[in-house]
Amino acid sequence: MSNTDGEFPCTLTINTPFPTSRLAKVALGTLSVDEELSPLVKRAFSLISEDGKCADADNCTVLKTEYRATTNRMLRVAVNGFFESLTVVVQVMEELDVDVIHEKGFEDLQGVQGVEIGLTGTTLTGA
């Protein structure tokens, strides 16, 4: 995504590491389903390795999200929505995914605003 686009001068790149490439792919697939609501914001996803490249698919454990927007306000609103969605994805992974349960890959997020660790609850059926 080019940073020199005059129509979308406000940019932000967010790199989100995951414990495995499979979890990064799941996050990519989940988050990329919904398009941006505003035509004033553009978003692109890709998977990269920790060094910023991705020659081997097994090393692509970082979800790279690039935002471009017409104004800082539009960028902020879009990124806030992205973090809400990312929080849900991470919490579901933490609660239900075998890789995260065994690796405890998200325990460093304790205390981060918007991330709740160890959510518990019951279903409507009480299970």
Tab-separated table of C-alpha atoms in Angstrom:
chain	number	residue	atom	x	y	z
A	1	MET	CA	0.000	0.000	0.000
A	2	SER	CA	1.545	3.297	-1.075
A	3	ASN	CA	2.077	6.039	1.497
A	4	THR	CA	2.212	8.716	-1.207
A	5	ASP	CA	-1.480	8.623	-2.117
A	6	GLY	CA	-2.684	12.244	-1.917
A	7	GLU	CA	-6.331	11.210	-1.645
A	8	PHE	CA	-5.615	9.093	1.466
A	9	PRO	CA	-2.775	10.908	3.268
A	10	CYS	CA	-3.320	9.477	6.765
A	11	THR	CA	-1.744	6.043	7.181
A	12	LEU	CA	-1.161	3.467	9.889
A	13	THR	CA	0.384	-0.005	9.814
A	14	ILE	CA	-0.428	-2.469	12.595
A	15	ASN	CA	1.603	-5.674	12.994
A	16	THR	CA	-0.104	-8.292	15.179
A	17	PRO	CA	2.033	-11.349	16.061
A	18	PHE	CA	0.452	-14.767	16.597
A	19	PRO	CA	1.988	-17.930	18.106
A	20	THR	CA	1.597	-19.935	14.867
A	21	SER	CA	1.094	-19.289	11.169
A	22	ARG	CA	-2.213	-21.175	11.331
A	23	LEU	CA	-3.589	-18.724	13.898
A	24	ALA	CA	-2.355	-15.780	11.821
A	25	LYS	CA	-4.182	-17.231	8.791
A	26	VAL	CA	-7.347	-17.698	10.846
A	27	ALA	CA	-7.185	-14.065	11.999
A	28	LEU	CA	-6.602	-12.900	8.422
A	29	GLY	CA	-9.550	-14.896	7.123
A	30	THR	CA	-11.826	-13.740	9.911
A	31	LEU	CA	-10.966	-10.047	9.804
A	32	SER	CA	-10.808	-9.677	6.023
A	33	VAL	CA	-14.407	-10.818	5.472
A	34	ASP	CA	-15.879	-7.412	6.290
A	35	GLU	CA	-15.092	-4.483	4.045
A	36	GLU	CA	-14.541	-1.026	5.470
A	37	LEU	CA	-17.836	0.778	5.994
A	38	SER	CA	-16.573	4.120	4.738
A	39	PRO	CA	-15.251	4.821	1.246
A	40	LEU	CA	-12.955	7.341	2.958
A	41	VAL	CA	-10.888	4.490	4.452
A	42	LYS	CA	-8.858	1.788	2.692
A	43	ARG	CA	-7.503	-1.325	4.428
A	44	ALA	CA	-5.185	-4.116	3.287
A	45	PHE	CA	-4.159	-7.318	5.085
A	46	SER	CA	-1.107	-9.508	4.555
A	47	LEU	CA	0.855	-12.138	6.434
A	48	ILE	CA	4.541	-11.570	7.115
A	49	SER	CA	7.234	-13.132	9.266
A	50	GLU	CA	8.716	-11.374	12.275
A	51	ASP	CA	11.525	-9.984	10.091
A	52	GLY	CA	8.976	-8.445	7.708
A	53	LYS	CA	9.267	-10.980	4.907
A	54	CYS	CA	7.393	-14.188	4.210
A	55	ALA	CA	9.336	-16.571	1.985
A	56	ASP	CA	8.076	-19.632	3.886
A	57	ALA	CA	4.361	-19.868	4.749
A	58	ASP	CA	5.167	-21.557	8.074
A	59	ASN	CA	7.079	-18.454	9.210
A	60	CYS	CA	4.255	-16.018	8.438
A	61	THR	CA	3.023	-15.482	11.979
A	62	VAL	CA	2.403	-11.727	11.867
A	63	LEU	CA	-0.822	-10.194	10.580
A	64	LYS	CA	0.060	-6.897	8.894
A	65	THR	CA	-2.843	-4.467	8.592
A	66	GLU	CA	-2.348	-1.284	6.591
A	67	TYR	CA	-4.827	1.576	6.822
A	68	ARG	CA	-5.160	4.680	4.655
A	69	ALA	CA	-7.753	7.370	5.294
A	70	THR	CA	-8.708	10.833	4.144
A	71	THR	CA	-8.530	12.323	7.662
A	72	ASN	CA	-7.040	11.418	11.024
A	73	ARG	CA	-10.544	11.169	12.461
A	74	MET	CA	-11.621	8.620	9.845
A	75	LEU	CA	-8.420	6.670	10.491
A	76	ARG	CA	-9.057	6.656	14.250
A	77	VAL	CA	-12.655	5.475	13.869
A	78	ALA	CA	-11.653	2.665	11.493
A	79	VAL	CA	-8.766	1.513	13.678
A	80	ASN	CA	-10.965	1.519	16.792
A	81	GLY	CA	-13.387	-0.805	14.994
A	82	PHE	CA	-10.504	-3.009	13.868
A	83	PHE	CA	-9.203	-3.376	17.429
A	84	GLU	CA	-12.672	-4.308	18.666
A	85	SER	CA	-12.848	-7.067	16.056
A	86	LEU	CA	-9.269	-8.175	16.718
A	87	THR	CA	-10.033	-8.398	20.438
A	88	VAL	CA	-12.937	-10.760	19.774
A	89	VAL	CA	-10.802	-12.931	17.471
A	90	VAL	CA	-7.984	-13.160	20.029
A	91	GLN	CA	-10.364	-13.941	22.891
A	92	VAL	CA	-12.054	-16.732	20.920
A	93	MET	CA	-8.641	-18.155	20.015
A	94	GLU	CA	-7.538	-18.004	23.628
A	95	GLU	CA	-10.657	-19.751	24.890
A	96	LEU	CA	-11.153	-22.354	22.158
A	97	ASP	CA	-8.011	-22.985	20.121
A	98	VAL	CA	-5.631	-25.816	20.988
A	99	ASP	CA	-2.474	-23.946	19.854
A	100	VAL	CA	-3.168	-21.022	22.151
A	101	ILE	CA	-4.163	-23.197	25.094
A	102	HIS	CA	-0.890	-25.131	24.868
A	103	GLU	CA	1.361	-22.187	24.038
A	104	LYS	CA	-0.374	-19.524	26.130
A	105	GLY	CA	0.627	-17.064	23.437
A	106	PHE	CA	-1.534	-14.173	24.612
A	107	GLU	CA	-0.715	-14.002	28.322
A	108	ASP	CA	1.490	-10.929	27.704
A	109	LEU	CA	-1.680	-8.985	26.862
A	110	GLN	CA	-2.719	-8.867	30.539
A	111	GLY	CA	-3.676	-5.277	31.359
A	112	VAL	CA	-3.873	-4.075	27.754
A	113	GLN	CA	-6.863	-1.829	27.258
A	114	GLY	CA	-9.741	-3.656	25.591
A	115	VAL	CA	-8.344	-7.159	26.109
A	116	GLU	CA	-10.005	-9.334	28.711
A	117	ILE	CA	-8.067	-12.418	29.739
A	118	GLY	CA	-9.768	-15.591	30.944
A	119	LEU	CA	-13.388	-14.796	30.202
A	120	THR	CA	-15.798	-17.330	31.626
A	121	GLY	CA	-19.507	-17.811	31.165
A	122	THR	CA	-22.254	-20.181	30.230
A	123	THR	CA	-24.310	-20.750	27.132
A	124	LEU	CA	-28.046	-20.256	26.908
A	125	THR	CA	-28.451	-23.964	27.570
A	126	GLY	CA	-26.346	-23.691	30.730
A	127	ALA	CA	-23.501	-25.825	29.383
